[in-house]
PDB file of C-alpha atoms in Angstrom:
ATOM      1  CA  UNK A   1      60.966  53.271  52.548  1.00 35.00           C
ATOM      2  CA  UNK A   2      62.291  55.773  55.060  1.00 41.00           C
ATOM      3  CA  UNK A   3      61.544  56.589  58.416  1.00 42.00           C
ATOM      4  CA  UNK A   4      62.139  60.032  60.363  1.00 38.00           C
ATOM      5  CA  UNK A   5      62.463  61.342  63.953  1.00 40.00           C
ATOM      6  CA  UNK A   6      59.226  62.989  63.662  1.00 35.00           C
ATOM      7  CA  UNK A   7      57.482  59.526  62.985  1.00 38.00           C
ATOM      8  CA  UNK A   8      60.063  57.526  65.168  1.00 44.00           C
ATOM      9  CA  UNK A   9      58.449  55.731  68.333  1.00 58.00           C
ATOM     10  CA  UNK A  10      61.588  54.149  70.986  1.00 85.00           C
ATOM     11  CA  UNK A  11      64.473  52.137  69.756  1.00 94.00           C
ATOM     12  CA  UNK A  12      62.967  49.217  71.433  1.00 97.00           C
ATOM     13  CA  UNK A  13      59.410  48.620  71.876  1.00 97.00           C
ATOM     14  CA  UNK A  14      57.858  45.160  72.466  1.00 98.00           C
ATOM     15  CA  UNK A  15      54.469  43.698  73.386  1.00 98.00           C
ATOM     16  CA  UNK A  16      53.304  40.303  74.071  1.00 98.00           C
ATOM     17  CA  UNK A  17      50.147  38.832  75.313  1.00 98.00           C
ATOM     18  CA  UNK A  18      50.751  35.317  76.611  1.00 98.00           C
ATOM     19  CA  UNK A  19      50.906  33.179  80.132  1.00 98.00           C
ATOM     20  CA  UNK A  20      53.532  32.944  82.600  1.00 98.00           C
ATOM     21  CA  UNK A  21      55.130  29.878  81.833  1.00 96.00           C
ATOM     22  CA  UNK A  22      56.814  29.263  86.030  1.00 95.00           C
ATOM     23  CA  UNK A  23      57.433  30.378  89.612  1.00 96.00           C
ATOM     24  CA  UNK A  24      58.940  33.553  89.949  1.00 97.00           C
ATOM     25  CA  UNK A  25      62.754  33.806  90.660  1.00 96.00           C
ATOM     26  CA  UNK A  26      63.652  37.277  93.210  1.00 95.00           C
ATOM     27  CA  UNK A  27      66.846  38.925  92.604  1.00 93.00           C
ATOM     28  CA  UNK A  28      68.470  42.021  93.449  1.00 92.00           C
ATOM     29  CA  UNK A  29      69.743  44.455  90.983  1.00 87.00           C
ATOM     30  CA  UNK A  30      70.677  47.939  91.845  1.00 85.00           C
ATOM     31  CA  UNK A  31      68.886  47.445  95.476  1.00 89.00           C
ATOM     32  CA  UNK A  32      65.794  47.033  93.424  1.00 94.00           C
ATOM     33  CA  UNK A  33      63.858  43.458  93.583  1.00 96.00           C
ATOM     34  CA  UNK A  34      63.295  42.145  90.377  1.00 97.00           C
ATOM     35  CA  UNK A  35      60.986  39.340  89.230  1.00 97.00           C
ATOM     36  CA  UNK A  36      62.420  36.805  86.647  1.00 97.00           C
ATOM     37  CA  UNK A  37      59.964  34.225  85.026  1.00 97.00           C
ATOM     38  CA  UNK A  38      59.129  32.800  81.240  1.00 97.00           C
ATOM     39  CA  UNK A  39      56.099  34.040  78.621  1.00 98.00           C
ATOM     40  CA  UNK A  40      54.390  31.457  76.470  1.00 97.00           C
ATOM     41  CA  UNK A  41      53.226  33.532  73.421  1.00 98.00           C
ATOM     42  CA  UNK A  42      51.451  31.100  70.821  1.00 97.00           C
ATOM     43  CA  UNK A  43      52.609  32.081  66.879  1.00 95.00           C
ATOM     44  CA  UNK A  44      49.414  31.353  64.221  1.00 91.00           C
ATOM     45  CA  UNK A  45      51.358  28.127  63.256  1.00 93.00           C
ATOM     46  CA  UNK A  46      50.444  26.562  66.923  1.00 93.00           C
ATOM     47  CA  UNK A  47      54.094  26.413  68.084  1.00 94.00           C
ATOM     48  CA  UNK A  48      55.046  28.237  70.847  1.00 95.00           C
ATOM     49  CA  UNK A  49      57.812  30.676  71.820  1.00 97.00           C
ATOM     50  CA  UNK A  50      59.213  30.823  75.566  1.00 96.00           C
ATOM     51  CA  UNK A  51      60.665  33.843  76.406  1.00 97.00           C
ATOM     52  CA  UNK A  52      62.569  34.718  79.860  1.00 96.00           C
ATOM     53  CA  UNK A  53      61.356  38.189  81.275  1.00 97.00           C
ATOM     54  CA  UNK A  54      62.426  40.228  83.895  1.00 97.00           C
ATOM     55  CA  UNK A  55      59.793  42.391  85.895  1.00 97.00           C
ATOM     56  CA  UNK A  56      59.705  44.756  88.418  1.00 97.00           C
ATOM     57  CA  UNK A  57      58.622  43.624  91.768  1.00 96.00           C
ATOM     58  CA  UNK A  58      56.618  46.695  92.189  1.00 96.00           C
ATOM     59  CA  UNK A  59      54.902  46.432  89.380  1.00 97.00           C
ATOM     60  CA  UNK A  60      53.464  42.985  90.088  1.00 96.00           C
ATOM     61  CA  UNK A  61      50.516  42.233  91.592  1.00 94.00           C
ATOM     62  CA  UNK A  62      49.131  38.982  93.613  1.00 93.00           C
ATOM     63  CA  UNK A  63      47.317  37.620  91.020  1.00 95.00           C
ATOM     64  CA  UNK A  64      49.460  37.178  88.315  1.00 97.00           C
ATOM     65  CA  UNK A  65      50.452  33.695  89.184  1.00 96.00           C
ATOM     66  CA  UNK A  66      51.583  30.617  86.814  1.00 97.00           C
ATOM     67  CA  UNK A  67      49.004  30.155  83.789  1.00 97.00           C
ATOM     68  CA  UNK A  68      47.519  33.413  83.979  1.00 97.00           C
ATOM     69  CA  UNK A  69      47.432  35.655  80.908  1.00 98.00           C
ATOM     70  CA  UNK A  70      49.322  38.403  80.455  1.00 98.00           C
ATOM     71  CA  UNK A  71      49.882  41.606  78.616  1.00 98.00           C
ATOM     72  CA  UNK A  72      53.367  42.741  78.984  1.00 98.00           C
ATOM     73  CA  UNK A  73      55.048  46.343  77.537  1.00 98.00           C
ATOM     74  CA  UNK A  74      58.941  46.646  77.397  1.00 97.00           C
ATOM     75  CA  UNK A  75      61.863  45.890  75.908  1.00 97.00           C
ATOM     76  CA  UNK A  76      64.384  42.827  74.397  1.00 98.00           C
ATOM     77  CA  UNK A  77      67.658  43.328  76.497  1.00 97.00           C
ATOM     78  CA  UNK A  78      70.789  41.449  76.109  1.00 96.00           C
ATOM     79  CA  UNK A  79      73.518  40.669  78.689  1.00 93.00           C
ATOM     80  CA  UNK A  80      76.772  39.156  78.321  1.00 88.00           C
ATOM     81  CA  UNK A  81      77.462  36.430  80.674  1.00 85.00           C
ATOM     82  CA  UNK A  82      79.225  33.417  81.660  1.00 78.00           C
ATOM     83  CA  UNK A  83      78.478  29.626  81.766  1.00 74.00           C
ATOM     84  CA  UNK A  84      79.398  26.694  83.586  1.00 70.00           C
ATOM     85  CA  UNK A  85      82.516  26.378  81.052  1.00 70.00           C
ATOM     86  CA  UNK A  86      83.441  30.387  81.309  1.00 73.00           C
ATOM     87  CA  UNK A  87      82.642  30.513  78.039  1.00 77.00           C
ATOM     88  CA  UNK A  88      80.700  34.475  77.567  1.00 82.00           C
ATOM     89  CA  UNK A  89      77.562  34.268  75.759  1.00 83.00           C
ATOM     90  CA  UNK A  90      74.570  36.911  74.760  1.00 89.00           C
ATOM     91  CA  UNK A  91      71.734  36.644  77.220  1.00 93.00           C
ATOM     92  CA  UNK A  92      68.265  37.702  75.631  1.00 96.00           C
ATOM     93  CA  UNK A  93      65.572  38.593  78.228  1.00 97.00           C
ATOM     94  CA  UNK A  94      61.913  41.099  77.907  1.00 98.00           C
ATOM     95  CA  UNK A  95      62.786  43.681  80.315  1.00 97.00           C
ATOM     96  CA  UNK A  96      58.925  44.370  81.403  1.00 97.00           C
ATOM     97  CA  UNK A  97      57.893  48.212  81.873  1.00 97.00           C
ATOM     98  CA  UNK A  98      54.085  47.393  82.261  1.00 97.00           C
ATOM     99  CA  UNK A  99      52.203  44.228  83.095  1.00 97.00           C
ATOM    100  CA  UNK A 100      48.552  43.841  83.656  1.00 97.00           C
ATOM    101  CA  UNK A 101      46.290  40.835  83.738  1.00 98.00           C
ATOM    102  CA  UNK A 102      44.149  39.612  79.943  1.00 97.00           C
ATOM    103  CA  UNK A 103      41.105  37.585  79.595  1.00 96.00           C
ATOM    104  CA  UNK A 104      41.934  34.122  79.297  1.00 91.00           C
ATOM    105  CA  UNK A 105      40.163  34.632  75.394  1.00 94.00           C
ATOM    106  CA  UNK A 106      42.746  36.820  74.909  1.00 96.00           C
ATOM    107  CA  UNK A 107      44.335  36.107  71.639  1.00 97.00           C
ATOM    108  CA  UNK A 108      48.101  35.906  71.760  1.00 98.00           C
ATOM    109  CA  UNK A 109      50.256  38.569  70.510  1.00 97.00           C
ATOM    110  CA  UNK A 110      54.030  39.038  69.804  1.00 98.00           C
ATOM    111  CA  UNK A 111      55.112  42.155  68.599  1.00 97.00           C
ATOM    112  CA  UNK A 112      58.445  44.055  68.488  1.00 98.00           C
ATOM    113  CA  UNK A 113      59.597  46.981  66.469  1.00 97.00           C
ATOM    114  CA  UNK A 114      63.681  48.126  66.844  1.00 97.00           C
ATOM    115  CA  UNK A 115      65.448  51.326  65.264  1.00 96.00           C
ATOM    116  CA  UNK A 116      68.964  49.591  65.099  1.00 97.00           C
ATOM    117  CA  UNK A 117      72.601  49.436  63.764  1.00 97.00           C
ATOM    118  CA  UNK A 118      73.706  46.789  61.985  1.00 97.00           C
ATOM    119  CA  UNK A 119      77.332  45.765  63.694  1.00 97.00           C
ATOM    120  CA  UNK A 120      78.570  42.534  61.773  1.00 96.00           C
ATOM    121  CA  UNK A 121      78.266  41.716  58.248  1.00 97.00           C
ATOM    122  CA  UNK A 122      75.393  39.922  57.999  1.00 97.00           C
ATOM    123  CA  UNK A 123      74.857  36.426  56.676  1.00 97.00           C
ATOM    124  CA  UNK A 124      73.097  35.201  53.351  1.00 97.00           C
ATOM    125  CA  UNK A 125      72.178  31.715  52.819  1.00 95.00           C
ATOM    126  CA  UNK A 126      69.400  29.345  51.266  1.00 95.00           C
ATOM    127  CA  UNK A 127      67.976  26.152  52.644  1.00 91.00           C
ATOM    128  CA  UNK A 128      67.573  22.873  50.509  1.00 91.00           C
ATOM    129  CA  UNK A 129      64.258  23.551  49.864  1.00 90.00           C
ATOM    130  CA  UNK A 130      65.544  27.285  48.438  1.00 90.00           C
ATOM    131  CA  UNK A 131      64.381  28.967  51.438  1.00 93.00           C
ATOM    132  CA  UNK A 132      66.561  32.397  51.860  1.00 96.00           C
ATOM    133  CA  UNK A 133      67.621  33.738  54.843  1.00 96.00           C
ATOM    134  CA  UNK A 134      69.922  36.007  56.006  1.00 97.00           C
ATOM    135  CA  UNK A 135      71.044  36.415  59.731  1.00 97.00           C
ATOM    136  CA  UNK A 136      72.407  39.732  61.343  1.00 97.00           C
ATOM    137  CA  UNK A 137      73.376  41.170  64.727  1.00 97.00           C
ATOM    138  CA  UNK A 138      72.292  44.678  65.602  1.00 98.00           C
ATOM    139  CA  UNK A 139      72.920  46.998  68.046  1.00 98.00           C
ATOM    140  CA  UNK A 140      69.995  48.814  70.216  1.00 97.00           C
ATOM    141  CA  UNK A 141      71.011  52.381  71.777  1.00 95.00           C
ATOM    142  CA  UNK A 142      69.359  52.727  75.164  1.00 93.00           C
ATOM    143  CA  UNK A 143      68.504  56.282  76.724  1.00 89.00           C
ATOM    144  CA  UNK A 144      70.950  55.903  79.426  1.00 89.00           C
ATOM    145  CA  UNK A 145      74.566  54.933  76.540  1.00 88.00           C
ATOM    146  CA  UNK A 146      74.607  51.004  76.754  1.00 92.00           C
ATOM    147  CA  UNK A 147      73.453  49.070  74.157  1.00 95.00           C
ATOM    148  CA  UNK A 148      71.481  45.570  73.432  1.00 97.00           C
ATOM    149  CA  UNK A 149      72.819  43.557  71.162  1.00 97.00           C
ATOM    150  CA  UNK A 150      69.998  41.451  69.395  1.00 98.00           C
ATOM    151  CA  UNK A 151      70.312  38.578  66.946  1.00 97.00           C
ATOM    152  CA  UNK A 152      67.835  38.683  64.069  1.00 98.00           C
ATOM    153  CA  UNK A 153      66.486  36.448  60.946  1.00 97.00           C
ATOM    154  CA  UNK A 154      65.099  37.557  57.893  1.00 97.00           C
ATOM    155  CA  UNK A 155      63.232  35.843  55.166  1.00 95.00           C
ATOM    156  CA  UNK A 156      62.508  35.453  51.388  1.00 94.00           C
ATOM    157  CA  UNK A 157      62.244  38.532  50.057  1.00 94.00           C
ATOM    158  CA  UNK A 158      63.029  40.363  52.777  1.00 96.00           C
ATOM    159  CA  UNK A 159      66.408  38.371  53.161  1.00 96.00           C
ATOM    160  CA  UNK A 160      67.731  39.199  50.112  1.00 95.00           C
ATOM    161  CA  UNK A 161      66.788  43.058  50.847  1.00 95.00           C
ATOM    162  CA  UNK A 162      68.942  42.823  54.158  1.00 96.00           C
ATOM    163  CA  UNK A 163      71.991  40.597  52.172  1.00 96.00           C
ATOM    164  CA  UNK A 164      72.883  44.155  51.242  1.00 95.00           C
ATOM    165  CA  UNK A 165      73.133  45.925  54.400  1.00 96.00           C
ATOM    166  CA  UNK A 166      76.573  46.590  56.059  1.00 96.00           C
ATOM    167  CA  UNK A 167      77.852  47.222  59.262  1.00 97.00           C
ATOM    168  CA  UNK A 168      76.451  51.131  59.949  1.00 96.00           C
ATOM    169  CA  UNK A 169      73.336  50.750  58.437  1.00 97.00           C
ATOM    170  CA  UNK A 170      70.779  52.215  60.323  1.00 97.00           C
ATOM    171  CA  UNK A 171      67.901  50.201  59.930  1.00 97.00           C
ATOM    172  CA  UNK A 172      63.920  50.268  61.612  1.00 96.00           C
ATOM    173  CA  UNK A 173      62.808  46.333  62.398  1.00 97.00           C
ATOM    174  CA  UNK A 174      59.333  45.146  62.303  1.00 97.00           C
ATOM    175  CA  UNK A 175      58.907  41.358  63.356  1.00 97.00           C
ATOM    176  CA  UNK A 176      58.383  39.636  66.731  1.00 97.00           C
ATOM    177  CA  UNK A 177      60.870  37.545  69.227  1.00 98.00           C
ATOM    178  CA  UNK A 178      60.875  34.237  68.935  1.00 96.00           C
ATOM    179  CA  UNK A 179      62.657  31.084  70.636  1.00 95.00           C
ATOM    180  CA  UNK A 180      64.149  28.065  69.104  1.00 90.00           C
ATOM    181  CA  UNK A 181      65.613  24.766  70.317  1.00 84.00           C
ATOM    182  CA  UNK A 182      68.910  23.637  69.082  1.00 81.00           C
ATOM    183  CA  UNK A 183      71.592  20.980  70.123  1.00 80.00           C
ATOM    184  CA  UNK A 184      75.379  22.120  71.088  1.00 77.00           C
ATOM    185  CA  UNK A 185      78.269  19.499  71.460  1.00 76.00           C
ATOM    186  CA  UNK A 186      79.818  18.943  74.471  1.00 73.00           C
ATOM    187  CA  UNK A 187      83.665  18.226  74.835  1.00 74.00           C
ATOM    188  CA  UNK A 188      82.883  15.265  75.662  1.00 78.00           C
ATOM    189  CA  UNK A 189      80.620  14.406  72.971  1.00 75.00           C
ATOM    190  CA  UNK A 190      77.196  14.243  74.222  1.00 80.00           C
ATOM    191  CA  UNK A 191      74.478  16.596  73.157  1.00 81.00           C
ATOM    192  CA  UNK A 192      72.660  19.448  74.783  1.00 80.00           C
ATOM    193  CA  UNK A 193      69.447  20.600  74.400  1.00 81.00           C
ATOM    194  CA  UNK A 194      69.634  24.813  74.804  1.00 81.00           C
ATOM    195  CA  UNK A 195      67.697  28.008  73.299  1.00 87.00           C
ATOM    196  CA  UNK A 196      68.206  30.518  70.889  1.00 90.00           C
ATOM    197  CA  UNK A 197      66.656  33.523  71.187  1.00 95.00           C
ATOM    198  CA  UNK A 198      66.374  36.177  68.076  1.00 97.00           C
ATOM    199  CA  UNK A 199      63.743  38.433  66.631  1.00 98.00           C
ATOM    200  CA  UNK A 200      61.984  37.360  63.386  1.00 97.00           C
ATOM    201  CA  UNK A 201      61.692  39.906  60.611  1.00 97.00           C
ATOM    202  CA  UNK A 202      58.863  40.894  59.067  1.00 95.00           C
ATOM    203  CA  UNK A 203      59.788  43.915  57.887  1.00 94.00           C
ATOM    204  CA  UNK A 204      62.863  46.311  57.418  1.00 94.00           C
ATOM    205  CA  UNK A 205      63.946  49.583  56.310  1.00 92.00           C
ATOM    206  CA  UNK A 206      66.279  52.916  56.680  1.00 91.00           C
ATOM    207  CA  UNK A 207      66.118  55.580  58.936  1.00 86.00           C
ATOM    208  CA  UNK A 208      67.158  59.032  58.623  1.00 76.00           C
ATOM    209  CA  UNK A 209      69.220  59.869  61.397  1.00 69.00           C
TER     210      UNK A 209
END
């Protein structure tokens, strides 16, 4: 299945409906005050995903305060930056465009659809229990020349249709973000806890350029 410009929405599109998850953080970016905080966003399985998002000050109003329900508009960003070893990694964020306030009946939603290149081979493999999956790393053009970088996973049947894609493809991802919990290795031995962010497929397929 193809897609064209003429049925093409953005590159980047995302909505969720969830709850701020804690306090908001202020920073300065660009002498513009910007609002950083965490989503809860509830999948139909009952777990949850906690995403970090980045809003506007401007665009905020009083009452959205921790545990109300939100419905956010934007986009997944990505930023390179440093830890506390200097070690550079990918930094996944919602950048928010719109926010306004949802009934607390509001069913959670977590939606995200990407026209993307695919810039490293991508990553085949099946699970013990003969679950496929193949990973890949695209690349996002934003209006202004820079570019997200976003992890994805795809599943099943829709794995082994992305197995085949290369490095160029231009692809149009359906699927929605999602955040996982892993363990890293310290040098000196102990574990840590940290969080993977990535969008989950649920569908794929070309676009004409």
């Amino acid at each position: 299945m193809k897609e064209t410009k003429e049925t093409r929405i953005g590159n980047n599109d995302a909505f969720i409906v969830g709850t701020i998850e804690q306090s908001y953080v202020t920073e300065k970016i660009a002498e513009e005050t910007f609002c950083a905080t965490r989503i809860s966003t509830e999948r139909i399985s009952g777990a949850r995903d906690i995403i970090n998002m980045l809003i506007p000050e401007k665009i905020l109003n009083p009452d959205m305060t921790v545990g109300k329900k939100v419905k956010i508009k934007g986009e997944f960003r990505s930023e390179n930056v440093k830890d506390d070893d200097g070690n550079t990694h990918l930094l996944l964020y919602f950048f928010v465009n719109t926010i306004e306030l949802a009934s607390e009946f509001a069913m959670d939603e977590n939606n995200i659809c990407l026209n993307a290149y695919i810039c490293k081979p991508t990553f085949y493999r099946e699970t013990p229990l003969g679950r496929e999956i193949t990973d890949m790393m695209v690349a996002v053009n934003r209006p202004d020349g820079e570019s997200d970088y976003i992890p994805c996973i795809a599943w099943n049947r829709t794995a082994r249709w992305s197995a085949a894609l290369e490095p160029g493809d231009y692809i149009r991802i359906i699927g929605r973000i999602q955040s996982r919990e892993y363990f890293k290795k310290r040098p000196d031995g102990e574990k840590e806890k940290r969080v993977a962010y990535e969008v989950s497929i649920k569908r794929t397929f070309f676009v004409e350029e």
